[in-house]
Amino acid sequence: MMSITQDLLKDMHHYWQASNYLAAAQIYLQDNPLLKEPLRPEHIKPRLLGHWGTSPGLNFIYVHLNRLIRNTDADVLYICGPGHGAPAILANTYLEGSYSEIYPDITQDERGLRLFFRQFSTPGGIPSHVSAHTPGSIHEGGELGYSLAHATGAVFDNPDLLAVCVIGDGEAETGPLAGSWKFQCFLNPARDGAVLPILHLNGYKISSPTVMGRMNDTSLTQLFNGYGFEVFFVESDDMETVHWEMAAALDTAYSRIRMIQEQARHNHKKGRQEQWPMIILRSPKGWTGPTIWQGRKIEGTFRAHQVPLADVRHDQDQLALLEQWLLSYEPQRLFSPEGRLQSNLAALAPAGNKRMGTQAYSNGGNNVAPLRVPEFTSYALQITHPGVTTGESTRELGKMLRDIFRLNKAAANFRLFCPDETSSNRLNAVFDATDRCFMERTEAGDEHISPEGRVMEVLSEHLCQGWLEGYLLTGRHGIFPCYEAFVTIIDSMFNQHAKWLKTCREIPWRKDLPSLNYLLTSHSWRQDHNGYSHQGPGFIDTVVNKKSNVIRIYFPPDANCLLSVMDHCLRSKNYVNLVVAGKQPALQWLNIADAVEHCTQGASVWQWASNDGNSKPDIVLACAGDVPTLETVAAAWLLRRQLPGLKVRVVNVVDLMALSPKEYHPHGLEDGLFNALFTEDVPVIFAFHGYVRIVHDLVHGRPNPERFHVRGFMEEGTTTTPFDMVVLNKISRFHLAIAAIQRAEGKQENGAAMIAHFEDQLRAHAIYIRECLEDMPDIRDWKWSD
Amino acid sequence: MMSITQDLLKDMHHYWQASNYLAAAQIYLQDNPLLKEPLRPEHIKPRLLGHWGTSPGLNFIYVHLNRLIRNTDADVLYICGPGHGAPAILANTYLEGSYSEIYPDITQDERGLRLFFRQFSTPGGIPSHVSAHTPGSIHEGGELGYSLAHATGAVFDNPDLLAVCVIGDGEAETGPLAGSWKFQCFLNPARDGAVLPILHLNGYKISSPTVMGRMNDTSLTQLFNGYGFEVFFVESDDMETVHWEMAAALDTAYSRIRMIQEQARHNHKKGRQEQWPMIILRSPKGWTGPTIWQGRKIEGTFRAHQVPLADVRHDQDQLALLEQWLLSYEPQRLFSPEGRLQSNLAALAPAGNKRMGTQAYSNGGNNVAPLRVPEFTSYALQITHPGVTTGESTRELGKMLRDIFRLNKAAANFRLFCPDETSSNRLNAVFDATDRCFMERTEAGDEHISPEGRVMEVLSEHLCQGWLEGYLLTGRHGIFPCYEAFVTIIDSMFNQHAKWLKTCREIPWRKDLPSLNYLLTSHSWRQDHNGYSHQGPGFIDTVVNKKSNVIRIYFPPDANCLLSVMDHCLRSKNYVNLVVAGKQPALQWLNIADAVEHCTQGASVWQWASNDGNSKPDIVLACAGDVPTLETVAAAWLLRRQLPGLKVRVVNVVDLMALSPKEYHPHGLEDGLFNALFTEDVPVIFAFHGYVRIVHDLVHGRPNPERFHVRGFMEEGTTTTPFDMVVLNKISRFHLAIAAIQRAEGKQENGAAMIAHFEDQLRAHAIYIRECLEDMPDIRDWKWSD
């Protein structure tokens, strides 16, 4: 137990100086790592990359958290929000020894220091942001805005974990961060860990002042009191005082947190009782760095953001100032001549796995409690014949999710994240097993609301995504059902998560992580209520662009296929699984045995919808997505009935990447199997759920790709009937049948007459729609036309 | 002048009842519009779509704003944030007469009412959200989160405009909305109009309680005081009192706003002096609707969200309750037997263009002050030969933008929106003409900061996008320079804006709008500092999916092309223009005359880089994007030097949509021209800035699309040299040259030896990168390899 004493703070100050020295030296030095020789241009890296401005503040917090951990034995996860904080986190993980354990090349001596400096922001080295390479991290410091959401997700169901989240005043300006402060309404101290936000105000972004940096303490206090925080300021200009302030603020915040948890866990108080603590640290940008150069202020201004002295290789005076700056930390007093941190300082870091760089929670795969998934076939719809039974795919899935909640209740390792659409998406069977989580007072009108709920409904796709990421990265399981059009709100967050997963697979010490599972429902083709603003399948395009070893995309055409696909996804690791499936009542096609076989293969011929008798067809009608499947089956039926001489084959694609040549995606069908489905030269009419370009691309590299004629969503339609939607986007059964006849030219008699007949049907439909306002037709006409 | 009297409030209450009646009736009735007959099932629409819950509150605000407008003659724009508010806004624009003026079919009589009800959420009718169809709107009520940003953008440089922004407590949970409250720091009352936020707390989203709805008045006051607002609550349960409260709150808020503006405009006080007012309205969800059904509360709960009584066609008791609800508004007292609003009530609406439905600002094209653009050729770089001069494209553009600020100073109709990256993106010449806008106190370290600045830097892509949209939709001009990877943060906002533009083109009364211009710089290929998290060209995929009549995508390969393209974009209307151009020093290719010709055509053969002498080449090397262009020109040079017998043609594509068949995009090259560039059958090696799939798709429909072998960004590389980036993504000059030799198989001798030679070069490069950590090579090696 270390109480706060003058001597301790003095040692901590020296430890801080050591970390500041390492942060600056990573940016500048390629040699002479301990400044044993006078600094010369050849000691300086050929190109100076990296960010100094935020680093000393991050170091300051790290050093003080070390004391807190040693004092309390707490499990602390350091979430580093500021974008360019790697020099600081790397410096501290090096000082505490975790870096050298994970990367044995980077030894705790002068040689190791030299390599440590050289690898930073160097080709073949490591990136300048906190990344998956950084020990102890779950949060990439690239795109700003998600630190607090990640911290929150990490502590859900981790009652012993304290996530300390440092938020820069730049990041605090983003929308997603501004929306994250409300986590208190969803964090249950009885079962969850705690988040301690440290808002780090250093006043500037790249070149502008920050909004919060210019707010006074009164306004900040009002603001965060309003959000439900008790605010502790650390802002002294005096170096000694500021250490006292920080130590006291951390101790107080920590004891507040433990008190809140104690009350919730032992006094069984429900709901939110207290304000959670937060700390606001005001410190100059580029703290302890050069103060002035050629009459212009550096420390405390935007000029300290990146490399404060950029011309040291060529400007002797700048070089001298750099040397003076680096020597101000007295590296030779901090490190032994061999380059090892002095032992009295090294003793200030926590030991073993209490070090933040080896925090087990940060390498989520360490902690995975496997998800118990019930036998999915027991939820199967009974299907005697294709196209007879009607069912709602997501409603059936909801029953399986309900039982997943039940089976994993003790493990407390599964949550559902959704922007207030669980019922709307017809997954409401889950409310037989759990509630929506909410910590605020409940009212008479509420349903399925409690602090114990495991359904996280917040009207923010950013929070759903950020919380889920934090939950997964610490080794738990989850699902994110979302309106298809609005999941594009988190396109960029998905990008960053997919990048993180890809990078983790290249880092041997990173353990397997549970997959991120999206269920896109309320999709573009069935926005009967909502119209054009709710129609947008663009997320598929965003996902398909990412590395093939991390992404999977599925279009289960009916309920049984959805069960099979989702069972697979929930058991998988290290992927992002995108599943698109409608919620509306729809015809069902496959019994569960056929569904399993179909989903396992990824794509197959639907013989019962075809009339080619396994011989070479005249035309292939292919489809991916539930609505396109319905239209395709109907088109095949029309053709079989009207032009029995035309040999039609229907191919359904459930695993989109099956279309890709195998060299580009592991799920790509082998050439032989692909050709067995699609032939090598028969024209293919492909009805696709999303934008056509994806299919055009995926079949590039397959035999005769120009024979693939793709129809998909083309940004037409708004509030109208489901059938009108497929007509307006030219993907209706009639459009598909016409296209099939045109492409199979010469393969049937009577084609022209049939085209004319189908065009008549489309004209009649258009007239019907025009007359709707006058006629207000009966409800049957809101269903599928026949 | 109407002072507030009991009688006036009584009339206003009746007017409100009329609007509530119209809102409910739009959802339910297809006939019997004034309930002259007893309500029967056949009067009910066959399918009930629409949202009641938020409507009465929106009506309440509308009616009270009418009084404010009549009282003050203010120009008020009503921004309706809640997602499903169309029934209310439609009702009020109908009552005030603006709807019938714009849509003459919807007359002010019983026949018109009947059609007005029928068209709502009906096939062939109008959508259920506020949309471009809605008079007076600039804000689609589909995707939530952007109302306050739109309101802010609308009032920039519109000193007489008051944007009243209604924010639902659902929307208030989103990140973008939470980030929008800081608009006060960027709104200058001396030159800008005012935003009056009305936070409408009705307590529930679709099925969950809302966070702010459960906050008490003290917390809300603290929160918004912290943001710098003076808060006025309107929350009485008593119907009479609540009218008084609302009228008083609006009067007070309005006078506060005018005082702030007065002080700023006449007393020449600079910076932020006062708290802006805001109103918090607490009212029950589904206010005035049915209170209870089968023992369950409806009014004041989530059950009022959509259609509170959904089975009225088949349940006689429900039908009776609906009739009782509708009759509670006493429609036959409010409307004449002919169906016209009683004249004493009609007199409560403002007259002429003061009506919110005819507000000129809401149809931006009414107000466009054309942008004065200087002669762009005067900023041209002098280019004597291709590939000799080095220049920074965006730096040259910055000079042109600087002069645009100067030329349009008096018109005050141009702003630049950027997340604190204007200097980083090397557009800093603009600071010779203007500053960054900031209303807070300035400090000694600040540069180019003032309340008069026209560069809007806020670290929020959401705010940049939302403000710019509001600015454009009210008829002004702007540009959004952004880091390429992080513009995907606003993918979904772009989607919605593109949808709005597409819809506007289908509505005759909507006037032309200035285009939304993106400049994506700091792009994926030159993230030397930032690495993998900053590499992501996915926005191109998002844009290319939208309707061809609203999107344009350009890859100017050098500074002169960028000037030509940007000149074109800034003068264009009704588009989203996406321009991708690097900021780094790069070789320049075209003199200004050639650049203009090249950009006008969209794509052309670069003869000086080719050796086919206008005859049919053996191989075409095509490229789009500045880095791919450099590698392609270098690959052609290698091939010309090493394999002079191989006929190589270089084609550069500046207008990406030129690749598309003309039937899919108006910029698509005519078949003859396309074939003149690419031939009909010669293999094409295409080096592309983004993901390859876009090119695979665009050439689908061109002759022999399978001959297009595309290289692009494949998610490889992080902090490394620019040349290593192109190597890792297999798009380097050597990769392109090898691919060219392979594809032009048999067209040259010595091909295998050359491939081996180039592979040696790549191996040498890989060794060089591996050795970087040891060697710390000199700075020349950070530039392009040669």
mmCIF file of N, CA and C in Angstrom, chain B residues 1-87:
data_model
loop_
_atom_site.group_PDB
_atom_site.id
_atom_site.type_symbol
_atom_site.label_atom_id
_atom_site.label_comp_id
_atom_site.label_asym_id
_atom_site.label_seq_id
_atom_site.Cartn_x
_atom_site.Cartn_y
_atom_site.Cartn_z
ATOM 1 N N MET B 1 -50.787 43.193 -34.575
ATOM 2 C CA MET B 1 -50.121 42.729 -33.346
ATOM 3 C C MET B 1 -51.130 42.002 -32.475
ATOM 4 N N MET B 2 -50.835 40.724 -32.177
ATOM 5 C CA MET B 2 -51.723 39.973 -31.299
ATOM 6 C C MET B 2 -51.058 39.810 -29.947
ATOM 7 N N SER B 3 -51.574 40.439 -28.951
ATOM 8 C CA SER B 3 -51.062 40.132 -27.622
ATOM 9 C C SER B 3 -51.731 38.835 -27.165
ATOM 10 N N ILE B 4 -51.151 38.229 -26.158
ATOM 11 C CA ILE B 4 -51.699 36.957 -25.703
ATOM 12 C C ILE B 4 -52.930 37.234 -24.859
ATOM 13 N N THR B 5 -54.070 36.732 -25.283
ATOM 14 C CA THR B 5 -55.293 36.852 -24.487
ATOM 15 C C THR B 5 -55.908 35.470 -24.368
ATOM 16 N N GLN B 6 -56.793 35.380 -23.408
ATOM 17 C CA GLN B 6 -57.512 34.129 -23.203
ATOM 18 C C GLN B 6 -58.239 33.723 -24.479
ATOM 19 N N ASP B 7 -58.859 34.695 -25.125
ATOM 20 C CA ASP B 7 -59.619 34.384 -26.342
ATOM 21 C C ASP B 7 -58.727 33.899 -27.459
ATOM 22 N N LEU B 8 -57.601 34.576 -27.583
ATOM 23 C CA LEU B 8 -56.678 34.175 -28.633
ATOM 24 C C LEU B 8 -56.218 32.731 -28.397
ATOM 25 N N LEU B 9 -55.871 32.441 -27.146
ATOM 26 C CA LEU B 9 -55.387 31.092 -26.857
ATOM 27 C C LEU B 9 -56.485 30.058 -27.095
ATOM 28 N N LYS B 10 -57.695 30.462 -26.868
ATOM 29 C CA LYS B 10 -58.816 29.554 -27.118
ATOM 30 C C LYS B 10 -58.929 29.266 -28.611
ATOM 31 N N ASP B 11 -58.824 30.296 -29.401
ATOM 32 C CA ASP B 11 -58.851 30.097 -30.854
ATOM 33 C C ASP B 11 -57.675 29.239 -31.303
ATOM 34 N N MET B 12 -56.533 29.539 -30.729
ATOM 35 C CA MET B 12 -55.352 28.749 -31.100
ATOM 36 C C MET B 12 -55.547 27.289 -30.722
ATOM 37 N N HIS B 13 -56.196 27.096 -29.585
ATOM 38 C CA HIS B 13 -56.470 25.712 -29.188
ATOM 39 C C HIS B 13 -57.354 25.030 -30.230
ATOM 40 N N HIS B 14 -58.333 25.747 -30.737
ATOM 41 C CA HIS B 14 -59.196 25.155 -31.767
ATOM 42 C C HIS B 14 -58.416 24.889 -33.056
ATOM 43 N N TYR B 15 -57.547 25.822 -33.369
ATOM 44 C CA TYR B 15 -56.704 25.622 -34.562
ATOM 45 C C TYR B 15 -55.855 24.351 -34.366
ATOM 46 N N TRP B 16 -55.332 24.224 -33.154
ATOM 47 C CA TRP B 16 -54.524 23.016 -32.848
ATOM 48 C C TRP B 16 -55.380 21.752 -32.991
ATOM 49 N N GLN B 17 -56.631 21.840 -32.503
ATOM 50 C CA GLN B 17 -57.520 20.685 -32.650
ATOM 51 C C GLN B 17 -57.736 20.351 -34.127
ATOM 52 N N ALA B 18 -57.864 21.398 -34.926
ATOM 53 C CA ALA B 18 -58.044 21.153 -36.361
ATOM 54 C C ALA B 18 -56.836 20.406 -36.927
ATOM 55 N N SER B 19 -55.643 20.834 -36.517
ATOM 56 C CA SER B 19 -54.450 20.172 -37.060
ATOM 57 C C SER B 19 -54.327 18.752 -36.506
ATOM 58 N N ASN B 20 -54.697 18.547 -35.263
ATOM 59 C CA ASN B 20 -54.672 17.191 -34.715
ATOM 60 C C ASN B 20 -55.679 16.296 -35.431
ATOM 61 N N TYR B 21 -56.834 16.883 -35.709
ATOM 62 C CA TYR B 21 -57.822 16.112 -36.453
ATOM 63 C C TYR B 21 -57.269 15.692 -37.817
ATOM 64 N N LEU B 22 -56.662 16.633 -38.499
ATOM 65 C CA LEU B 22 -56.119 16.309 -39.834
ATOM 66 C C LEU B 22 -54.990 15.279 -39.746
ATOM 67 N N ALA B 23 -54.186 15.378 -38.706
ATOM 68 C CA ALA B 23 -53.086 14.417 -38.563
ATOM 69 C C ALA B 23 -53.639 13.006 -38.364
ATOM 70 N N ALA B 24 -54.608 12.875 -37.467
ATOM 71 C CA ALA B 24 -55.174 11.545 -37.205
ATOM 72 C C ALA B 24 -55.937 11.040 -38.422
ATOM 73 N N ALA B 25 -56.659 11.938 -39.045
ATOM 74 C CA ALA B 25 -57.496 11.519 -40.171
ATOM 75 C C ALA B 25 -56.643 11.066 -41.352
ATOM 76 N N GLN B 26 -55.477 11.669 -41.539
ATOM 77 C CA GLN B 26 -54.594 11.200 -42.613
ATOM 78 C C GLN B 26 -54.206 9.742 -42.416
ATOM 79 N N ILE B 27 -54.040 9.369 -41.164
ATOM 80 C CA ILE B 27 -53.639 7.989 -40.896
ATOM 81 C C ILE B 27 -54.792 7.027 -41.142
ATOM 82 N N TYR B 28 -56.029 7.479 -40.806
ATOM 83 C CA TYR B 28 -57.144 6.531 -40.773
ATOM 84 C C TYR B 28 -58.102 6.594 -41.966
ATOM 85 N N LEU B 29 -58.472 7.787 -42.404
ATOM 86 C CA LEU B 29 -59.697 7.903 -43.209
ATOM 87 C C LEU B 29 -59.436 7.866 -44.708
ATOM 88 N N GLN B 30 -60.264 7.109 -45.393
ATOM 89 C CA GLN B 30 -60.289 7.216 -46.847
ATOM 90 C C GLN B 30 -61.592 7.849 -47.322
ATOM 91 N N ASP B 31 -62.462 8.060 -46.399
ATOM 92 C CA ASP B 31 -63.744 8.652 -46.799
ATOM 93 C C ASP B 31 -64.394 9.261 -45.565
ATOM 94 N N ASN B 32 -65.520 9.961 -45.814
ATOM 95 C CA ASN B 32 -66.238 10.598 -44.710
ATOM 96 C C ASN B 32 -65.303 11.566 -43.973
ATOM 97 N N PRO B 33 -64.654 12.461 -44.735
ATOM 98 C CA PRO B 33 -63.531 13.220 -44.174
ATOM 99 C C PRO B 33 -63.901 14.146 -43.027
ATOM 100 N N LEU B 34 -65.144 14.589 -42.972
ATOM 101 C CA LEU B 34 -65.523 15.482 -41.871
ATOM 102 C C LEU B 34 -66.404 14.777 -40.855
ATOM 103 N N LEU B 35 -66.468 13.457 -40.964
ATOM 104 C CA LEU B 35 -67.304 12.658 -40.057
ATOM 105 C C LEU B 35 -68.749 13.158 -40.033
ATOM 106 N N LYS B 36 -69.231 13.499 -41.208
ATOM 107 C CA LYS B 36 -70.634 13.889 -41.265
ATOM 108 C C LYS B 36 -71.537 12.686 -41.033
ATOM 109 N N GLU B 37 -71.048 11.519 -41.431
ATOM 110 C CA GLU B 37 -71.795 10.290 -41.166
ATOM 111 C C GLU B 37 -71.144 9.544 -40.008
ATOM 112 N N PRO B 38 -71.896 8.643 -39.381
ATOM 113 C CA PRO B 38 -71.265 7.760 -38.389
ATOM 114 C C PRO B 38 -70.123 6.987 -39.040
ATOM 115 N N LEU B 39 -69.060 6.769 -38.299
ATOM 116 C CA LEU B 39 -67.860 6.131 -38.856
ATOM 117 C C LEU B 39 -68.105 4.646 -39.088
ATOM 118 N N ARG B 40 -67.843 4.209 -40.307
ATOM 119 C CA ARG B 40 -68.042 2.790 -40.645
ATOM 120 C C ARG B 40 -66.713 2.223 -41.172
ATOM 121 N N PRO B 41 -66.584 0.887 -41.090
ATOM 122 C CA PRO B 41 -65.315 0.263 -41.507
ATOM 123 C C PRO B 41 -64.883 0.693 -42.905
ATOM 124 N N GLU B 42 -65.804 0.895 -43.798
ATOM 125 C CA GLU B 42 -65.392 1.208 -45.170
ATOM 126 C C GLU B 42 -64.846 2.635 -45.297
ATOM 127 N N HIS B 43 -64.985 3.428 -44.260
ATOM 128 C CA HIS B 43 -64.350 4.758 -44.277
ATOM 129 C C HIS B 43 -62.871 4.673 -43.930
ATOM 130 N N ILE B 44 -62.474 3.533 -43.418
ATOM 131 C CA ILE B 44 -61.092 3.358 -42.935
ATOM 132 C C ILE B 44 -60.219 2.850 -44.070
ATOM 133 N N LYS B 45 -59.004 3.352 -44.147
ATOM 134 C CA LYS B 45 -58.073 2.897 -45.185
ATOM 135 C C LYS B 45 -57.816 1.402 -45.048
ATOM 136 N N PRO B 46 -57.536 0.743 -46.157
ATOM 137 C CA PRO B 46 -57.300 -0.708 -46.058
ATOM 138 C C PRO B 46 -56.037 -1.055 -45.278
ATOM 139 N N ARG B 47 -55.058 -0.199 -45.304
ATOM 140 C CA ARG B 47 -53.857 -0.458 -44.497
ATOM 141 C C ARG B 47 -53.500 0.823 -43.755
ATOM 142 N N LEU B 48 -53.273 0.706 -42.462
ATOM 143 C CA LEU B 48 -53.033 1.893 -41.632
ATOM 144 C C LEU B 48 -51.538 2.100 -41.446
ATOM 145 N N LEU B 49 -51.038 3.160 -42.043
ATOM 146 C CA LEU B 49 -49.612 3.476 -41.948
ATOM 147 C C LEU B 49 -49.452 4.921 -41.494
ATOM 148 N N GLY B 50 -48.457 5.159 -40.694
ATOM 149 C CA GLY B 50 -48.216 6.526 -40.251
ATOM 150 C C GLY B 50 -47.967 6.551 -38.760
ATOM 151 N N HIS B 51 -47.597 7.706 -38.253
ATOM 152 C CA HIS B 51 -47.192 7.814 -36.861
ATOM 153 C C HIS B 51 -47.927 8.953 -36.186
ATOM 154 N N TRP B 52 -48.686 8.579 -35.189
ATOM 155 C CA TRP B 52 -49.468 9.543 -34.450
ATOM 156 C C TRP B 52 -48.652 10.174 -33.322
ATOM 157 N N GLY B 53 -47.832 9.410 -32.655
ATOM 158 C CA GLY B 53 -47.242 9.780 -31.373
ATOM 159 C C GLY B 53 -46.670 11.173 -31.285
ATOM 160 N N THR B 54 -45.858 11.552 -32.242
ATOM 161 C CA THR B 54 -45.169 12.838 -32.169
ATOM 162 C C THR B 54 -46.010 13.972 -32.732
ATOM 163 N N SER B 55 -47.056 13.626 -33.479
ATOM 164 C CA SER B 55 -47.758 14.641 -34.279
ATOM 165 C C SER B 55 -48.420 15.757 -33.484
ATOM 166 N N PRO B 56 -49.162 15.442 -32.420
ATOM 167 C CA PRO B 56 -49.832 16.559 -31.729
ATOM 168 C C PRO B 56 -48.854 17.579 -31.147
ATOM 169 N N GLY B 57 -47.708 17.119 -30.651
ATOM 170 C CA GLY B 57 -46.708 18.069 -30.142
ATOM 171 C C GLY B 57 -46.169 18.954 -31.254
ATOM 172 N N LEU B 58 -45.916 18.359 -32.410
ATOM 173 C CA LEU B 58 -45.441 19.163 -33.544
ATOM 174 C C LEU B 58 -46.500 20.179 -33.981
ATOM 175 N N ASN B 59 -47.752 19.749 -33.934
ATOM 176 C CA ASN B 59 -48.837 20.677 -34.266
ATOM 177 C C ASN B 59 -48.897 21.833 -33.278
ATOM 178 N N PHE B 60 -48.770 21.509 -32.023
ATOM 179 C CA PHE B 60 -48.813 22.512 -30.951
ATOM 180 C C PHE B 60 -47.760 23.597 -31.206
ATOM 181 N N ILE B 61 -46.559 23.142 -31.546
ATOM 182 C CA ILE B 61 -45.487 24.098 -31.802
ATOM 183 C C ILE B 61 -45.783 24.925 -33.052
ATOM 184 N N TYR B 62 -46.299 24.272 -34.067
ATOM 185 C CA TYR B 62 -46.589 24.984 -35.326
ATOM 186 C C TYR B 62 -47.604 26.112 -35.082
ATOM 187 N N VAL B 63 -48.659 25.753 -34.366
ATOM 188 C CA VAL B 63 -49.718 26.733 -34.108
ATOM 189 C C VAL B 63 -49.166 27.923 -33.319
ATOM 190 N N HIS B 64 -48.320 27.633 -32.357
ATOM 191 C CA HIS B 64 -47.764 28.735 -31.558
ATOM 192 C C HIS B 64 -46.755 29.549 -32.370
ATOM 193 N N LEU B 65 -46.049 28.900 -33.277
ATOM 194 C CA LEU B 65 -45.136 29.679 -34.126
ATOM 195 C C LEU B 65 -45.920 30.583 -35.073
ATOM 196 N N ASN B 66 -47.069 30.116 -35.510
ATOM 197 C CA ASN B 66 -47.904 30.990 -36.338
ATOM 198 C C ASN B 66 -48.177 32.316 -35.625
ATOM 199 N N ARG B 67 -48.510 32.223 -34.346
ATOM 200 C CA ARG B 67 -48.775 33.460 -33.586
ATOM 201 C C ARG B 67 -47.526 34.329 -33.515
ATOM 202 N N LEU B 68 -46.388 33.673 -33.257
ATOM 203 C CA LEU B 68 -45.144 34.446 -33.157
ATOM 204 C C LEU B 68 -44.866 35.173 -34.471
ATOM 205 N N ILE B 69 -45.072 34.476 -35.567
ATOM 206 C CA ILE B 69 -44.785 35.083 -36.878
ATOM 207 C C ILE B 69 -45.722 36.267 -37.125
ATOM 208 N N ARG B 70 -46.987 36.064 -36.849
ATOM 209 C CA ARG B 70 -47.934 37.172 -37.065
ATOM 210 C C ARG B 70 -47.594 38.352 -36.161
ATOM 211 N N ASN B 71 -47.118 38.052 -35.004
ATOM 212 C CA ASN B 71 -46.789 39.082 -34.027
ATOM 213 C C ASN B 71 -45.535 39.858 -34.395
ATOM 214 N N THR B 72 -44.576 39.182 -34.998
ATOM 215 C CA THR B 72 -43.248 39.779 -35.164
ATOM 216 C C THR B 72 -42.837 39.923 -36.616
ATOM 217 N N ASP B 73 -43.600 39.305 -37.514
ATOM 218 C CA ASP B 73 -43.255 39.315 -38.939
ATOM 219 C C ASP B 73 -41.913 38.616 -39.195
ATOM 220 N N ALA B 74 -41.557 37.713 -38.309
ATOM 221 C CA ALA B 74 -40.277 37.004 -38.468
ATOM 222 C C ALA B 74 -40.337 36.007 -39.614
ATOM 223 N N ASP B 75 -39.160 35.761 -40.222
ATOM 224 C CA ASP B 75 -39.021 34.678 -41.194
ATOM 225 C C ASP B 75 -38.621 33.422 -40.444
ATOM 226 N N VAL B 76 -39.531 32.480 -40.362
ATOM 227 C CA VAL B 76 -39.275 31.279 -39.556
ATOM 228 C C VAL B 76 -39.248 30.034 -40.440
ATOM 229 N N LEU B 77 -38.189 29.274 -40.258
ATOM 230 C CA LEU B 77 -38.066 27.980 -40.928
ATOM 231 C C LEU B 77 -38.328 26.920 -39.867
ATOM 232 N N TYR B 78 -39.266 26.012 -40.140
ATOM 233 C CA TYR B 78 -39.612 24.960 -39.178
ATOM 234 C C TYR B 78 -38.825 23.711 -39.561
ATOM 235 N N ILE B 79 -37.855 23.340 -38.721
ATOM 236 C CA ILE B 79 -37.100 22.104 -38.960
ATOM 237 C C ILE B 79 -37.690 21.038 -38.055
ATOM 238 N N CYS B 80 -38.229 20.030 -38.661
ATOM 239 C CA CYS B 80 -38.958 19.001 -37.923
ATOM 240 C C CYS B 80 -38.066 17.783 -37.744
ATOM 241 N N GLY B 81 -37.442 17.688 -36.570
ATOM 242 C CA GLY B 81 -36.521 16.596 -36.313
ATOM 243 C C GLY B 81 -37.168 15.227 -36.128
ATOM 244 N N PRO B 82 -38.273 15.129 -35.364
ATOM 245 C CA PRO B 82 -38.835 13.804 -35.094
ATOM 246 C C PRO B 82 -39.126 13.035 -36.384
ATOM 247 N N GLY B 83 -38.807 11.748 -36.344
ATOM 248 C CA GLY B 83 -38.774 10.941 -37.558
ATOM 249 C C GLY B 83 -40.070 10.865 -38.317
ATOM 250 N N HIS B 84 -41.159 10.843 -37.629
ATOM 251 C CA HIS B 84 -42.398 10.484 -38.289
ATOM 252 C C HIS B 84 -43.407 11.613 -38.170
ATOM 253 N N GLY B 85 -42.928 12.812 -38.407
ATOM 254 C CA GLY B 85 -43.766 13.977 -38.137
ATOM 255 C C GLY B 85 -44.584 14.469 -39.309
ATOM 256 N N ALA B 86 -44.581 13.756 -40.423
ATOM 257 C CA ALA B 86 -45.270 14.290 -41.599
ATOM 258 C C ALA B 86 -46.744 14.592 -41.376
ATOM 259 N N PRO B 87 -47.515 13.742 -40.664
ATOM 260 C CA PRO B 87 -48.938 14.075 -40.514
ATOM 261 C C PRO B 87 -49.145 15.487 -39.963
#
